[in-house]
Structures are given as structure tokens and as C-alpha cells.
CSV table of C-alpha atoms in Angstrom, one decimal:
chain,number,residue,atom,x,y,z
V,164,MET,CA,7.9,8.3,35.9
V,165,SER,CA,5.5,5.6,37.3
V,166,GLY,CA,4.1,3.2,34.4
V,167,GLN,CA,6.7,4.2,31.8
V,168,LYS,CA,7.3,2.1,28.8
V,169,SER,CA,10.0,1.8,26.4
V,170,ILE,CA,9.3,1.6,22.6
V,171,LEU,CA,12.1,0.6,20.1
V,172,LEU,CA,10.9,2.1,16.7
V,173,LEU,CA,12.9,0.5,13.9
V,174,GLY,CA,12.8,2.9,10.7
V,175,SER,CA,12.0,6.7,10.4
V,176,GLY,CA,10.3,6.6,7.0
V,177,PHE,CA,7.1,8.6,6.1
V,178,VAL,CA,4.9,6.4,8.2
V,179,ALA,CA,6.9,6.6,11.4
V,180,GLU,CA,6.0,10.1,12.3
V,181,PRO,CA,2.3,9.9,12.8
V,182,CYS,CA,2.9,6.7,15.1
V,183,LEU,CA,5.6,8.6,17.0
V,184,GLU,CA,3.4,11.2,17.7
V,185,TYR,CA,0.5,9.3,18.8
V,186,LEU,CA,2.8,7.4,21.2
V,187,MET,CA,4.3,10.7,22.7
V,188,ARG,CA,0.9,12.0,23.8
V,189,SER,CA,0.5,9.7,26.5
V,190,GLY,CA,3.5,11.4,28.5
V,191,ASN,CA,4.3,7.8,29.8
V,192,ASN,CA,6.2,6.5,26.7
V,193,VAL,CA,10.0,6.8,26.2
V,194,VAL,CA,10.7,6.0,22.4
V,195,THR,CA,14.2,5.3,20.9
V,196,VAL,CA,14.2,5.9,17.2
V,197,ALA,CA,16.7,3.4,15.4
V,198,CYS,CA,18.3,3.4,11.9
V,199,ARG,CA,21.3,2.2,10.3
V,200,ARG,CA,22.4,6.0,9.7
V,201,VAL,CA,21.8,7.9,13.2
V,202,ALA,CA,21.4,11.1,11.3
V,203,LYS,CA,18.0,9.9,9.9
V,204,ALA,CA,16.8,8.7,13.3
V,205,GLU,CA,18.0,12.2,14.8
V,206,GLU,CA,16.0,14.1,12.0
V,207,LEU,CA,12.7,12.5,13.4
V,208,ALA,CA,13.6,12.4,17.3
V,209,VAL,CA,14.4,15.8,17.4
V,210,LYS,CA,10.8,16.9,16.8
V,211,TYR,CA,9.5,15.1,19.8
V,212,PRO,CA,11.1,15.9,23.1
V,213,GLY,CA,11.9,12.9,25.3
V,214,THR,CA,12.8,10.6,22.2
V,215,LYS,CA,16.2,9.4,21.3
V,216,ALA,CA,18.2,8.3,18.3
V,217,ILE,CA,20.5,5.3,17.8
V,218,SER,CA,22.5,3.7,15.0
V,219,LEU,CA,21.4,0.1,14.6
V,220,ASP,CA,21.9,-2.3,11.9
V,221,VAL,CA,19.3,-5.0,12.1
V,222,GLU,CA,21.6,-7.6,10.2
V,223,ASP,CA,24.0,-7.4,13.2
V,224,ASP,CA,22.2,-9.9,15.4
V,225,ALA,CA,23.9,-9.4,18.4
V,226,ALA,CA,23.2,-5.5,18.3
V,227,LEU,CA,19.4,-6.1,17.3
V,228,ASP,CA,19.3,-8.5,20.3
V,229,ALA,CA,20.5,-6.1,22.9
V,230,ALA,CA,18.2,-3.1,21.5
V,231,VAL,CA,15.0,-5.5,21.6
V,232,ALA,CA,15.9,-6.5,25.0
V,233,GLY,CA,16.2,-3.3,26.3
V,234,HIS,CA,12.6,-2.2,25.3
V,235,ASP,CA,9.1,-3.2,26.4
V,236,LEU,CA,8.0,-3.5,22.7
V,237,THR,CA,9.7,-3.1,19.4
V,238,ILE,CA,7.7,-1.4,16.4
V,239,SER,CA,9.2,-2.5,13.0
V,240,LEU,CA,8.6,-0.2,10.3
V,241,ILE,CA,11.6,-1.4,8.1
V,242,PRO,CA,11.6,-3.5,5.0
V,243,TYR,CA,9.0,-6.7,5.7
V,244,THR,CA,12.0,-9.2,5.0
V,245,GLN,CA,13.6,-8.1,8.1
V,246,HIS,CA,10.6,-8.9,10.3
V,247,ALA,CA,11.0,-12.1,11.3
V,248,ARG,CA,14.6,-11.5,12.2
V,249,VAL,CA,13.1,-8.9,14.6
V,250,MET,CA,10.6,-11.2,15.9
V,251,LYS,CA,13.2,-13.7,16.7
V,252,ALA,CA,15.1,-11.2,18.9
V,253,ALA,CA,11.7,-10.4,20.6
V,254,ILE,CA,11.1,-14.3,21.3
V,255,LYS,CA,14.5,-14.5,22.7
V,256,ALA,CA,14.0,-11.4,25.0
V,257,LYS,CA,10.0,-12.3,25.8
V,258,LYS,CA,9.1,-9.0,24.4
V,259,HIS,CA,6.4,-7.7,22.0
V,260,VAL,CA,6.4,-6.4,18.3
V,261,VAL,CA,4.2,-4.8,16.1
V,262,THR,CA,4.3,-4.5,12.3
V,263,THR,CA,2.1,-3.1,9.7
V,264,SER,CA,3.2,-5.6,7.2
V,265,TYR,CA,1.6,-8.8,5.8
V,266,ILE,CA,2.3,-12.0,7.8
V,267,SER,CA,4.7,-13.9,5.7
V,268,PRO,CA,5.5,-17.4,5.8
V,269,ALA,CA,8.8,-16.7,7.8
V,270,MET,CA,6.8,-14.9,10.3
V,271,GLU,CA,3.9,-17.2,10.5
V,272,GLU,CA,6.6,-19.9,11.3
V,273,LEU,CA,7.1,-18.2,14.8
V,274,ASP,CA,3.7,-18.4,15.9
V,275,GLN,CA,4.2,-21.1,18.4
V,276,ALA,CA,7.4,-19.8,19.5
V,277,ALA,CA,5.7,-16.4,20.3
V,278,GLN,CA,3.0,-18.0,21.9
V,279,GLU,CA,5.6,-20.0,24.4
V,280,ALA,CA,7.2,-16.7,25.0
V,281,GLY,CA,4.0,-14.9,26.0
V,282,ILE,CA,4.7,-12.2,23.4
V,283,ILE,CA,2.3,-10.6,21.2
V,284,CYS,CA,3.8,-10.1,17.5
V,285,MET,CA,0.9,-7.9,16.0
V,286,ASN,CA,1.2,-7.4,12.1
V,287,GLU,CA,-1.2,-6.0,9.4
V,288,ILE,CA,-2.4,-3.0,11.3
V,289,GLY,CA,-1.8,-0.2,8.9
V,290,LEU,CA,-4.0,0.9,6.2
V,291,ASP,CA,-4.1,-1.9,3.6
V,292,PRO,CA,-3.6,-4.4,5.2
V,293,GLY,CA,-5.0,-2.9,8.7
V,294,ILE,CA,-7.9,-0.7,8.6
V,295,ASP,CA,-9.5,-2.6,5.7
V,296,HIS,CA,-9.8,-5.7,7.9
V,297,LEU,CA,-11.2,-3.7,10.5
V,298,TYR,CA,-13.9,-2.2,8.6
V,299,ALA,CA,-14.7,-5.6,6.7
V,300,LEU,CA,-14.8,-7.6,9.9
V,301,LYS,CA,-17.1,-5.3,11.6
V,302,ILE,CA,-19.8,-5.7,9.0
V,303,ILE,CA,-19.1,-9.4,8.4
V,304,ASN,CA,-19.5,-10.3,12.2
V,305,GLU,CA,-22.7,-8.0,12.5
V,306,VAL,CA,-24.3,-10.1,9.6
V,307,HIS,CA,-23.2,-13.3,11.0
V,308,ALA,CA,-24.8,-12.1,14.4
V,309,GLN,CA,-28.1,-11.6,12.8
V,310,GLY,CA,-28.0,-14.9,11.0
V,311,GLY,CA,-27.3,-13.6,7.7
V,312,LYS,CA,-24.5,-14.7,5.1
V,313,ILE,CA,-22.3,-12.9,2.9
V,314,THR,CA,-22.7,-13.9,-0.9
V,315,SER,CA,-20.5,-11.3,-2.3
V,316,PHE,CA,-17.5,-9.3,-1.3
V,317,GLU,CA,-15.5,-6.7,-2.9
V,318,SER,CA,-12.8,-4.1,-1.4
V,319,PHE,CA,-10.9,-1.6,-3.4
V,320,CYS,CA,-8.2,0.7,-1.6
V,321,GLY,CA,-6.4,3.7,-3.2
V,322,GLY,CA,-3.9,5.9,-2.3
V,323,LEU,CA,-4.3,8.8,-4.5
V,324,PRO,CA,-3.8,12.5,-5.3
V,325,ALA,CA,-6.9,14.6,-4.1
V,326,PRO,CA,-8.9,15.7,-7.3
V,327,GLU,CA,-7.7,19.1,-7.7
V,328,ASP,CA,-4.1,17.7,-7.4
V,329,SER,CA,-4.3,14.7,-9.8
V,330,ASN,CA,-3.2,16.9,-12.6
V,331,ASN,CA,-1.2,14.7,-14.6
V,332,PRO,CA,-2.3,11.9,-17.5
V,333,LEU,CA,-1.8,9.2,-15.0
V,334,GLY,CA,-3.7,10.8,-12.2
V,335,TYR,CA,-1.1,9.6,-9.7
V,336,LYS,CA,1.6,11.0,-7.6
V,337,PHE,CA,4.4,9.8,-5.4
V,338,SER,CA,5.4,10.5,-2.0
V,339,TRP,CA,8.2,8.2,-2.3
V,340,SER,CA,10.1,6.0,-4.7
V,341,ALA,CA,8.1,5.1,-8.0
V,342,ARG,CA,9.6,1.9,-8.2
V,343,GLY,CA,7.4,0.1,-6.0
V,344,VAL,CA,4.4,1.2,-7.6
V,345,LEU,CA,5.6,0.2,-11.1
V,346,LEU,CA,6.8,-3.3,-9.8
V,347,ALA,CA,3.1,-3.9,-8.5
V,348,LEU,CA,1.9,-3.7,-12.3
V,349,ARG,CA,3.8,-7.2,-12.6
V,350,ASN,CA,1.7,-9.0,-10.0
V,351,ASN,CA,-0.4,-11.5,-11.0
V,352,ALA,CA,-4.0,-11.3,-9.4
V,353,ARG,CA,-6.3,-14.2,-8.2
V,354,TYR,CA,-9.7,-13.9,-6.8
V,355,TRP,CA,-13.2,-15.5,-6.7
V,356,GLN,CA,-15.8,-13.9,-9.1
V,357,ASP,CA,-19.3,-15.4,-9.4
V,358,GLY,CA,-18.1,-18.9,-7.9
V,359,LYS,CA,-15.2,-19.1,-10.6
V,360,LEU,CA,-11.5,-18.9,-9.4
V,361,VAL,CA,-10.1,-16.0,-11.6
V,362,GLU,CA,-6.5,-15.8,-12.5
V,363,ILE,CA,-4.9,-13.0,-13.9
V,364,GLN,CA,-1.3,-12.7,-15.2
V,365,GLY,CA,0.6,-9.3,-14.4
V,366,LYS,CA,1.0,-8.7,-18.0
V,367,ASP,CA,-2.8,-8.6,-18.4
V,368,LEU,CA,-3.5,-6.6,-15.1
V,369,MET,CA,-4.4,-3.5,-16.4
V,370,ASP,CA,-6.9,-4.9,-18.9
V,371,SER,CA,-8.8,-6.4,-16.1
V,372,ALA,CA,-9.4,-3.0,-14.5
V,373,ARG,CA,-13.3,-1.9,-14.3
V,374,PRO,CA,-15.1,1.0,-13.1
V,375,ILE,CA,-15.8,1.2,-9.4
V,376,TYR,CA,-18.4,3.4,-8.5
V,377,ILE,CA,-18.3,5.0,-5.1
V,378,TYR,CA,-19.3,9.0,-5.4
V,379,PRO,CA,-20.2,10.4,-8.4
V,380,ALA,CA,-17.5,12.9,-8.2
V,381,PHE,CA,-14.9,10.3,-8.4
V,382,ALA,CA,-13.9,8.4,-11.7
V,383,THR,CA,-12.4,5.4,-10.3
V,384,VAL,CA,-11.4,2.0,-11.6
V,385,GLY,CA,-9.8,-0.9,-10.0
V,386,TYR,CA,-8.0,-4.3,-10.2
V,387,GLY,CA,-7.4,-7.3,-8.4
V,388,ASN,CA,-4.3,-6.9,-5.9
V,389,ARG,CA,-2.5,-10.3,-5.8
V,390,ASP,CA,-4.2,-13.4,-4.3
V,391,SER,CA,-7.2,-12.6,-2.4
V,392,SER,CA,-9.0,-16.0,-3.1
V,393,HIS,CA,-7.9,-17.1,0.6
V,394,TYR,CA,-10.2,-14.4,2.2
V,395,ARG,CA,-13.2,-16.5,1.9
V,396,GLU,CA,-11.5,-18.4,4.7
V,397,ARG,CA,-9.7,-15.8,6.2
V,398,TYR,CA,-12.8,-13.7,6.7
V,399,ASN,CA,-15.2,-16.8,7.3
V,400,ILE,CA,-17.3,-15.9,4.3
V,401,PRO,CA,-17.9,-19.5,2.9
V,402,HIS,CA,-21.1,-18.3,0.7
V,403,ALA,CA,-19.4,-15.7,-1.0
V,404,GLN,CA,-19.4,-16.3,-4.7
V,405,THR,CA,-17.2,-13.1,-5.4
V,406,CYS,CA,-14.5,-12.3,-3.4
V,407,VAL,CA,-11.9,-9.8,-4.4
V,408,ARG,CA,-9.5,-7.4,-2.8
V,409,GLY,CA,-8.1,-4.8,-5.3
V,410,THR,CA,-6.3,-1.5,-6.1
V,411,MET,CA,-8.0,1.6,-7.2
V,412,ARG,CA,-7.0,4.5,-9.5
V,413,TYR,CA,-8.3,7.2,-11.2
V,414,GLN,CA,-10.0,6.6,-14.8
V,415,GLY,CA,-7.1,6.5,-17.6
V,416,PHE,CA,-4.3,5.1,-15.4
V,417,PRO,CA,-4.6,1.6,-16.5
V,418,GLU,CA,-4.6,2.3,-20.2
V,419,PHE,CA,-1.6,4.3,-20.0
V,420,ALA,CA,0.4,2.2,-17.7
V,421,LYS,CA,-0.5,-0.9,-19.8
V,422,THR,CA,1.0,1.1,-22.6
V,423,LEU,CA,4.3,1.4,-20.6
V,424,VAL,CA,3.9,-2.3,-19.8
V,425,ASN,CA,3.8,-3.0,-23.5
V,426,MET,CA,6.8,-0.9,-24.5
V,427,GLY,CA,8.8,-3.0,-21.9
V,428,PHE,CA,9.4,-0.5,-19.6
V,429,LEU,CA,9.0,-2.9,-16.5
V,430,ASP,CA,12.3,-4.6,-17.8
V,431,ASP,CA,15.0,-4.4,-14.8
V,432,ALA,CA,17.9,-6.1,-16.5
V,433,PRO,CA,21.0,-3.9,-16.8
V,434,GLN,CA,21.3,-2.1,-20.3
V,435,GLN,CA,25.1,-0.8,-20.8
V,436,LEU,CA,23.4,2.3,-22.7
V,437,LEU,CA,21.8,3.3,-19.4
V,438,SER,CA,24.8,2.6,-17.3
V,439,ALA,CA,26.5,5.5,-15.3
V,440,ALA,CA,29.4,4.3,-17.3
V,441,ASN,CA,28.1,5.7,-20.4
V,442,THR,CA,29.9,9.2,-20.8
V,443,GLU,CA,27.8,10.1,-23.7
V,444,PRO,CA,24.7,12.2,-23.5
V,445,LEU,CA,21.4,10.3,-23.2
V,446,PRO,CA,18.3,12.0,-24.6
V,447,TRP,CA,15.4,10.4,-24.0
V,448,ASN,CA,14.6,9.6,-27.6
V,449,LYS,CA,17.6,7.4,-27.7
V,450,VAL,CA,16.4,5.2,-24.7
V,451,THR,CA,12.9,4.7,-26.4
V,452,ALA,CA,14.5,3.9,-29.9
V,453,GLN,CA,16.5,1.1,-28.0
V,454,LEU,CA,13.7,-0.1,-26.0
V,455,LEU,CA,11.3,-0.5,-29.0
V,456,GLY,CA,14.0,-1.8,-31.4
V,457,SER,CA,13.3,1.4,-33.7
V,458,SER,CA,15.8,2.0,-36.4
V,459,SER,CA,15.0,5.8,-36.1
V,460,ASP,CA,15.0,7.9,-33.0
V,461,SER,CA,13.0,10.9,-34.4
V,462,PRO,CA,9.8,11.9,-32.2
V,463,SER,CA,7.4,11.2,-35.1
V,464,SER,CA,8.6,7.7,-35.7
V,465,LEU,CA,8.8,6.8,-32.2
V,466,LEU,CA,5.2,8.0,-31.6
V,467,GLU,CA,3.9,6.1,-34.3
V,468,ALA,CA,5.6,3.0,-32.9
V,469,ILE,CA,4.2,3.7,-29.4
V,470,GLU,CA,0.6,4.2,-30.7
V,471,ALA,CA,0.8,0.7,-32.2
V,472,LYS,CA,1.5,-0.6,-28.5
V,473,ILE,CA,-1.7,1.0,-27.1
V,474,ASP,CA,-4.3,-1.9,-26.4
V,475,THR,CA,-7.6,0.2,-25.9
V,476,GLN,CA,-9.6,0.6,-29.3
V,477,ASP,CA,-11.4,3.4,-27.8
V,478,PRO,CA,-10.4,6.6,-29.7
V,479,GLU,CA,-10.8,9.1,-26.7
V,480,ALA,CA,-8.5,7.0,-24.4
V,481,ARG,CA,-6.2,6.4,-27.5
V,482,LYS,CA,-5.9,10.2,-27.8
V,483,ARG,CA,-5.4,10.5,-23.8
V,484,VAL,CA,-2.7,8.0,-23.8
V,485,MET,CA,-0.8,9.8,-26.8
V,486,HIS,CA,-1.3,13.1,-24.7
V,487,GLY,CA,0.4,11.5,-22.0
V,488,VAL,CA,3.4,9.9,-23.9
V,489,LYS,CA,4.2,13.5,-25.1
V,490,TRP,CA,3.7,15.0,-21.6
V,491,LEU,CA,6.4,12.1,-20.4
V,492,GLY,CA,8.9,13.3,-22.7
V,493,ILE,CA,10.1,10.0,-23.5
V,494,THR,CA,10.4,10.7,-27.3
V,495,SER,CA,12.0,13.9,-27.0
V,496,PRO,CA,15.7,14.6,-28.0
V,497,GLU,CA,16.1,17.5,-25.5
V,498,VAL,CA,15.2,16.1,-22.4
V,499,GLN,CA,17.9,14.0,-21.0
V,500,ALA,CA,17.4,10.5,-19.2
V,501,ALA,CA,19.0,9.7,-15.7
V,502,LYS,CA,21.4,6.9,-16.1
V,503,ARG,CA,19.9,4.7,-13.8
V,504,GLY,CA,21.2,1.1,-15.2
V,505,THR,CA,17.6,-0.4,-16.4
V,506,TYR,CA,14.6,0.7,-18.4
V,507,LEU,CA,12.4,0.3,-15.1
V,508,ASP,CA,14.9,2.7,-13.1
V,509,VAL,CA,15.4,5.2,-15.8
V,510,LEU,CA,11.4,5.6,-16.0
V,511,CYS,CA,11.3,5.6,-12.3
V,512,ALA,CA,13.7,8.6,-12.3
V,513,ARG,CA,11.7,10.6,-15.0
V,514,LEU,CA,8.3,9.9,-13.1
V,515,GLU,CA,9.6,11.0,-10.0
V,516,ASP,CA,10.9,14.4,-11.8
V,517,LEU,CA,7.5,14.9,-13.0
V,518,MET,CA,5.0,13.3,-10.5
V,519,MET,CA,6.0,14.0,-7.0
V,520,TYR,CA,3.6,15.8,-4.4
V,521,GLY,CA,4.4,19.8,-4.6
V,522,GLU,CA,4.1,22.2,-1.9
V,523,GLY,CA,0.8,22.6,-0.4
V,524,GLU,CA,-0.6,19.7,-2.5
V,525,ARG,CA,-2.5,16.5,-0.6
V,526,ASP,CA,-3.2,13.0,-1.0
V,527,MET,CA,-6.2,11.2,-0.4
V,528,ILE,CA,-7.2,7.5,0.7
V,529,LEU,CA,-10.1,6.1,-0.8
V,530,LEU,CA,-11.2,2.6,0.7
V,531,GLN,CA,-14.8,0.9,-0.3
V,532,HIS,CA,-15.9,-2.3,1.1
V,533,LYS,CA,-19.0,-3.6,-0.8
V,534,PHE,CA,-20.9,-6.4,0.4
V,535,GLU,CA,-24.0,-8.5,-0.9
V,536,VAL,CA,-25.9,-9.9,2.0
V,537,GLU,CA,-28.3,-12.7,2.3
V,538,ASN,CA,-30.4,-11.9,5.7
V,539,LYS,CA,-31.9,-14.7,8.0
V,540,ASP,CA,-35.3,-14.0,6.4
V,541,GLY,CA,-34.1,-14.7,2.8
V,542,SER,CA,-34.2,-11.1,1.7
V,543,ASN,CA,-31.2,-9.4,0.4
V,544,ASN,CA,-29.5,-6.0,0.6
V,545,THR,CA,-26.1,-4.8,-0.1
V,546,ARG,CA,-24.1,-2.7,2.5
V,547,THR,CA,-21.2,-0.4,1.8
V,548,SER,CA,-18.3,1.0,4.1
V,549,VAL,CA,-16.5,4.0,2.5
V,550,THR,CA,-13.4,5.8,4.1
V,551,LEU,CA,-12.5,8.7,2.7
V,552,MET,CA,-9.7,11.0,4.0
V,553,TYR,CA,-7.4,13.8,2.9
V,554,GLY,CA,-3.7,14.7,3.9
V,555,GLU,CA,-2.7,17.9,5.5
V,556,PRO,CA,-1.2,20.5,3.2
V,557,ASN,CA,2.4,20.5,4.2
V,558,GLY,CA,1.5,18.3,7.2
V,559,PHE,CA,1.0,14.4,7.5
V,560,THR,CA,-0.3,12.5,4.4
V,561,ALA,CA,-3.4,10.7,4.4
V,562,MET,CA,-1.3,7.4,3.6
V,563,ALA,CA,1.1,8.2,6.5
V,564,LYS,CA,-1.6,8.7,8.9
V,565,THR,CA,-3.8,5.9,8.1
V,566,VAL,CA,-0.8,3.5,8.5
V,567,GLY,CA,1.1,5.1,11.3
V,568,VAL,CA,-1.7,5.9,13.4
V,569,PRO,CA,-3.4,2.2,13.7
V,570,CYS,CA,0.2,0.9,14.4
V,571,GLY,CA,0.5,3.6,17.3
V,572,ILE,CA,-3.0,2.7,18.6
V,573,ALA,CA,-2.5,-0.9,18.6
V,574,THR,CA,0.9,-0.7,20.1
V,575,GLN,CA,-0.5,1.8,23.1
V,576,LEU,CA,-3.4,-0.9,23.4
V,577,ILE,CA,-0.7,-3.9,23.9
V,578,LEU,CA,1.5,-2.0,26.3
V,579,ASP,CA,-1.8,-1.0,28.2
V,580,GLY,CA,-2.6,-4.7,28.4
V,581,LYS,CA,-5.9,-4.2,26.6
V,582,ILE,CA,-4.8,-6.5,23.6
V,583,THR,CA,-3.6,-9.8,25.2
V,584,LYS,CA,-3.8,-12.5,22.4
V,585,THR,CA,-0.3,-14.2,22.1
V,586,GLY,CA,1.5,-15.3,19.2
V,587,VAL,CA,2.2,-13.9,15.5
V,588,ILE,CA,-1.5,-12.1,15.1
V,589,ALA,CA,-3.5,-10.2,12.6
V,590,PRO,CA,-6.7,-8.2,13.9
V,591,MET,CA,-9.1,-10.7,12.6
V,592,THR,CA,-10.9,-11.4,16.2
V,593,PRO,CA,-13.1,-8.9,17.9
V,594,ASP,CA,-10.9,-9.1,21.0
V,595,VAL,CA,-8.0,-7.8,18.8
V,596,TYR,CA,-9.9,-5.4,16.6
V,597,GLN,CA,-12.7,-3.6,18.4
V,598,PRO,CA,-10.5,-1.7,20.7
V,599,ILE,CA,-8.5,-0.6,17.7
V,600,LEU,CA,-11.7,0.4,16.0
V,601,ASP,CA,-13.0,1.8,19.1
V,602,LEU,CA,-10.5,4.7,19.0
V,603,LEU,CA,-10.0,5.4,15.3
V,604,PRO,CA,-12.9,8.2,15.2
V,605,SER,CA,-11.0,10.2,17.6
V,606,GLU,CA,-8.3,10.4,15.1
V,607,GLY,CA,-10.3,11.5,12.4
V,608,ILE,CA,-10.3,7.9,10.8
V,609,ASN,CA,-14.0,6.8,10.2
V,610,ALA,CA,-16.2,4.7,7.5
V,611,VAL,CA,-19.3,5.6,6.6
V,612,GLU,CA,-21.8,2.8,6.5
V,613,GLU,CA,-24.7,2.4,4.1
V,614,THR,CA,-27.1,-0.1,3.3
V,615,ILE,CA,-29.2,-0.3,0.2
């Protein structure tokens, strides 16, 4: 077929299929799905005629070099720690790469070599990072073009259950492992607030959560996501006295999550009691008693000890947390704990038992950018940009679609010669982000803008 392009897709996780589905529409693409276990690749490839599946160990440099060299472009949807390895293979072969991950220092170091090889290593083109950049920069550049300046920028994004499916005390559900969500609760946050640099330790992150007002139907709260202080420079908004990018959750999540943190559940040190080598039954009350150092494992004693770990003094919020603890079953002598080795992993197993998406349930993506603007004439206004998207029951999740489809769009634009900027890049300039923005609405991905 004339103009046919070959694409190597590394990984077959939940975001891979929307990306693959988009790329197979053109009729000109041949995609090879590669996983360490070929059966995983075949599960995805069999759904799309013309797609091939191979076994590939990306830590085998020779095999990776050969696979990358044999395709026009490689999409890396494997763990971010492997992206630099993939890019090195691409630089050798003078072939393009696309990832949805943040540019790590190891990836950034390859920028000059990528430019010299004449290749594009496109990154940060999923949801967060990705779509969030596109809609933020659109408004920022519009304001600058009109002679105005951004005096405050706040951005919050959440992957959440749709309201009707947020039916548990955390108001949260998992499409995959709970571990990453729990580990994120340990991250420090750093951002600008009213001209001051704010630094929050991971242990205090949940205490910093505050209401985020978007639509009256949503009771959402937000807290800082890692280090967003450098976005003043990255987005070219030096006048922004406030600059924060954060995570959004439903009301009630921070208080409950902070209680689990206070109890010590984020401890990932191996525990003999929790080892698979322990042949004794492991009811949850025994786990929680050891975690809390309680001499009694009776549910009433444990509940009393847990109540002392709740930080909020709001009576209603305290009641909600205690209801959540009982629902979780972590003081029960009847509920058995999974022997996963650490407190963190034992809790993950329990959350995954109780909080996975069920048949016909749907997720939701909610992203809000909020800008305070000083116009050229000295007047002020507030501009907002809101992306709200729901998953398809028993189809693609909103999270998978908003990560996978932008990745697919960027891939196609590179193959078609419509994005040409070489090096290790992110969609930070109009020549890169505008072609992607132009195609998102036809995929059902939009932002509703308002000026107040």
C-alpha cells in the first residue's frame, strides 16, 4: 500500500487500545504490538485486523534496537523509567518516538542527540500531562497576544467515578492497581500561592486539600500535585502570583485518606505477619492491631484507636471517616487479609477487592484551568476552561481515551509530516500543540471556556 507507515507499540495496557484504534482508522498504518509476554500483545492485536503481536524484552538492547529500527515510529507506553532506553535505540536508528510521560532528566539529556539524528521524541501527550498543556497554553497565548498578562493560574485534574458510581466512602474507584494512587499520597507538593513559594510535605498533603468549585453538581476538592512551581517559566507566565497544578477528588476523600496515612498504611517495609510464608489465618483485626501497636484486637478497641488518628475536628466528617473504616472491614475478625508482605500492599489488595469498577459502571475525567487575567487596558477578569468527559459503560474509560487518543493523534501528525520540531519535546509551542488541538473535538474531547 502506498504511503504505508509502520508503528511499534510498546505495551498493551488500558491506554494502548484507544491509541491503536485511532491509528488503525487511516488504513495506511501497520502496527506491531510488543510485550514481554506475547500472549498479552495478542489479546490486543487480535481485535484489530492488520495488527501484529511480538514478544519483546525492552531490557534486551539488541532486540530493542532491531525492533525500533524496523519501524517508522515507536510509541512507548511502558513504565517511564524505560523511555530513555527506547529513545537511545530510536536515535541510533533515526526513528521517531512518542510517549505520554513527563520528560525525565534522563530523557532530557538526549535532546541534542535527537536533534542531531533529525528525530522527534514527543512526550507529555496524554491527559495529565497532555491535554492539560494544550488547553492552558491556548488561553495563555491568547491573553498574551491581546497584550494582557496572567496574574494567577490554577489547574486541577481528576480521574473519578461518574457521580452515580462514586458509591463508596472514598468516592473513588480503580481501573488498575491501587498502589500508584496510594503512593501518590506520599508525594510532596510545591507551588506558588499569592507570591509565596509553598512547600508541603507528603504527610501533610491531605490537610492542604480545599474545595474546587466547578459546577454545583460536583463536590470536589483539590491538593497540589508534586512540584508545579516551575510552570511559571514553562508556561511563560512570569506575572502569576499563584501557579498551582493539582489533583482533584470528591469531598471526603482527603479526611479518609489522611486517616489511613496516620495509621501507617503507606509503610512498604516487609512484615513477617503479612508474609505469604505465614501459614496462619490472617484476619484483618490482627493486621490493624499490629499496625497500631494495640494490645487488643477487639473491633471496639481498634475503632477507638483509629478514631484518635482522625485529624479533622468536624463532627460530620469524623462520622464519615468512621463509617468508611467500618465499611473497609479492617477491624473485622471475619474478613481475611491478603498476605502481600507489607501494610501498603495488604491495604491495596483490600481496596481493589472493594473499589474496582463494576459491570456497566463508568468513570469521569474532570479538568479545570482557572486564570486571573490583567488585560492591556488595566481591567481584570477570570477565564476558565473545563473538560468533562465520561467513559463508555463496558467500553473505553474516559481515562484511557483521554490518554490514548491524543497520543494516537500526535503519532499520526508526526507520520504525516505535520509536526516537524525535532528533539525531546513536549507540546509547548503552537506549531506542536495547535494541530493536535484542532483534531480533539472530532474525538469528543473538548474544553468549555468561560470569561467572568
